[in-house]
C-alpha atoms as one frame of an Amber mdcrd trajectory, in Angstrom:
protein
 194.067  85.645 304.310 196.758  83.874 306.729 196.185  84.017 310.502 198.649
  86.614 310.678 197.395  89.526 308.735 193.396  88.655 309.215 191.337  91.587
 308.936 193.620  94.232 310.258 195.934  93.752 306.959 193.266  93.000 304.312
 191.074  95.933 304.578 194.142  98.540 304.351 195.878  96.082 301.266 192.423
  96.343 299.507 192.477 100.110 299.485 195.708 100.185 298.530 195.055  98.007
 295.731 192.236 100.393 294.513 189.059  98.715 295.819 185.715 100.830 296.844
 185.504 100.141 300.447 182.130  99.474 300.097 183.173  96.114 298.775 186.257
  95.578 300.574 184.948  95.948 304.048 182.097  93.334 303.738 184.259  90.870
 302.063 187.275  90.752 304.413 184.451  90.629 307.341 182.882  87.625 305.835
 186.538  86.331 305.222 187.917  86.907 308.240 184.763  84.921 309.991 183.928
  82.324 307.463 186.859  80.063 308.944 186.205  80.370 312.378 183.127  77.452
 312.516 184.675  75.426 310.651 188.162  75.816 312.187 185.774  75.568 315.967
 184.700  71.965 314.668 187.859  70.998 313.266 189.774  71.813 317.058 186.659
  69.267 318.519 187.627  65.952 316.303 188.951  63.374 317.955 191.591  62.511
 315.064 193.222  65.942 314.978 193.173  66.070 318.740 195.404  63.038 318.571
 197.693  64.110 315.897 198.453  67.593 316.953 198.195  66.303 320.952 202.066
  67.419 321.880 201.234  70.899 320.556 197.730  71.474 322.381 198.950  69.968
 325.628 202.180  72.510 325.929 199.684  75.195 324.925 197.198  73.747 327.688
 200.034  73.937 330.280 201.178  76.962 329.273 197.356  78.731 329.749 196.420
  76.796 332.916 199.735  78.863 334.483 198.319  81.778 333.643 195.755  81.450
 336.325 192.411  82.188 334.529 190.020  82.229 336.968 186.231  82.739 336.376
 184.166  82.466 333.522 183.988  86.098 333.287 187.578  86.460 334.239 188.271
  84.131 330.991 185.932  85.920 328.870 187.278  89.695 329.359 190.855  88.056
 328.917 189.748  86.534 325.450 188.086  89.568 324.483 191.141  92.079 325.721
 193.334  89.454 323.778 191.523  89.235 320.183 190.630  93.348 320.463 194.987
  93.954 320.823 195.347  95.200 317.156 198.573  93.160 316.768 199.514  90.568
 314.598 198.084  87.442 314.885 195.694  88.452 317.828 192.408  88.326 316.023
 189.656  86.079 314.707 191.547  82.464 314.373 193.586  83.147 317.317 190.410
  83.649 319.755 189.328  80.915 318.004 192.071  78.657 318.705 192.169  80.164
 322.737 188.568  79.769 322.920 189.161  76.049 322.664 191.998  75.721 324.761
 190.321  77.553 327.777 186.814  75.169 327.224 184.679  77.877 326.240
């Protein structure tokens, strides 16, 4: 699955393809969040921090002038922002914002 489609695409694509929804449901769940902890500890190491540092700190700017406020203010905005059923607005995304806002 690619960041893009996540689960939104996959579970439609597998019905297409002919798949009991009884199986494709529980695998594109378990696909969708196996990445996530491992992509979470990935975002914390030092090394990658360093190497992909340009990148994070434009996206840092670019989320501190959106003026997130509270906790809860940052929360409901992360929610509202993975539950958009758009393209790349899911799973890895909220991941990704999830680390840039400190959560």
């Amino acid at each position: 699955a690619l960041p893009v489609v996540e689960l939104r695409g996959a579970v439609p694509v597998g019905v297409w393809m002919g798949l009991p929804i009884t199986k494709v449901l529980p695998v594109c769940v378990l696909g969708n969040m196996a990445p996530i902890v491992p992509l979470l500890f990935l975002l914390r190491n030092d090394k990658l921090k360093n190497l992909m540092s340009p990148i994070l700190s434009r996206a840092e700017k670019k989320s501190a002038s959106l003026g997130v406020g509270s906790i809860e203010k940052q929360w409901a905005s992360l929610a509202a922002f993975v539950g958009i059923p758009l393209p790349g607005t899911g799973a890895w995304t909220g991941a990704m914002g999830a680390f840039l806002l400190g959560m």
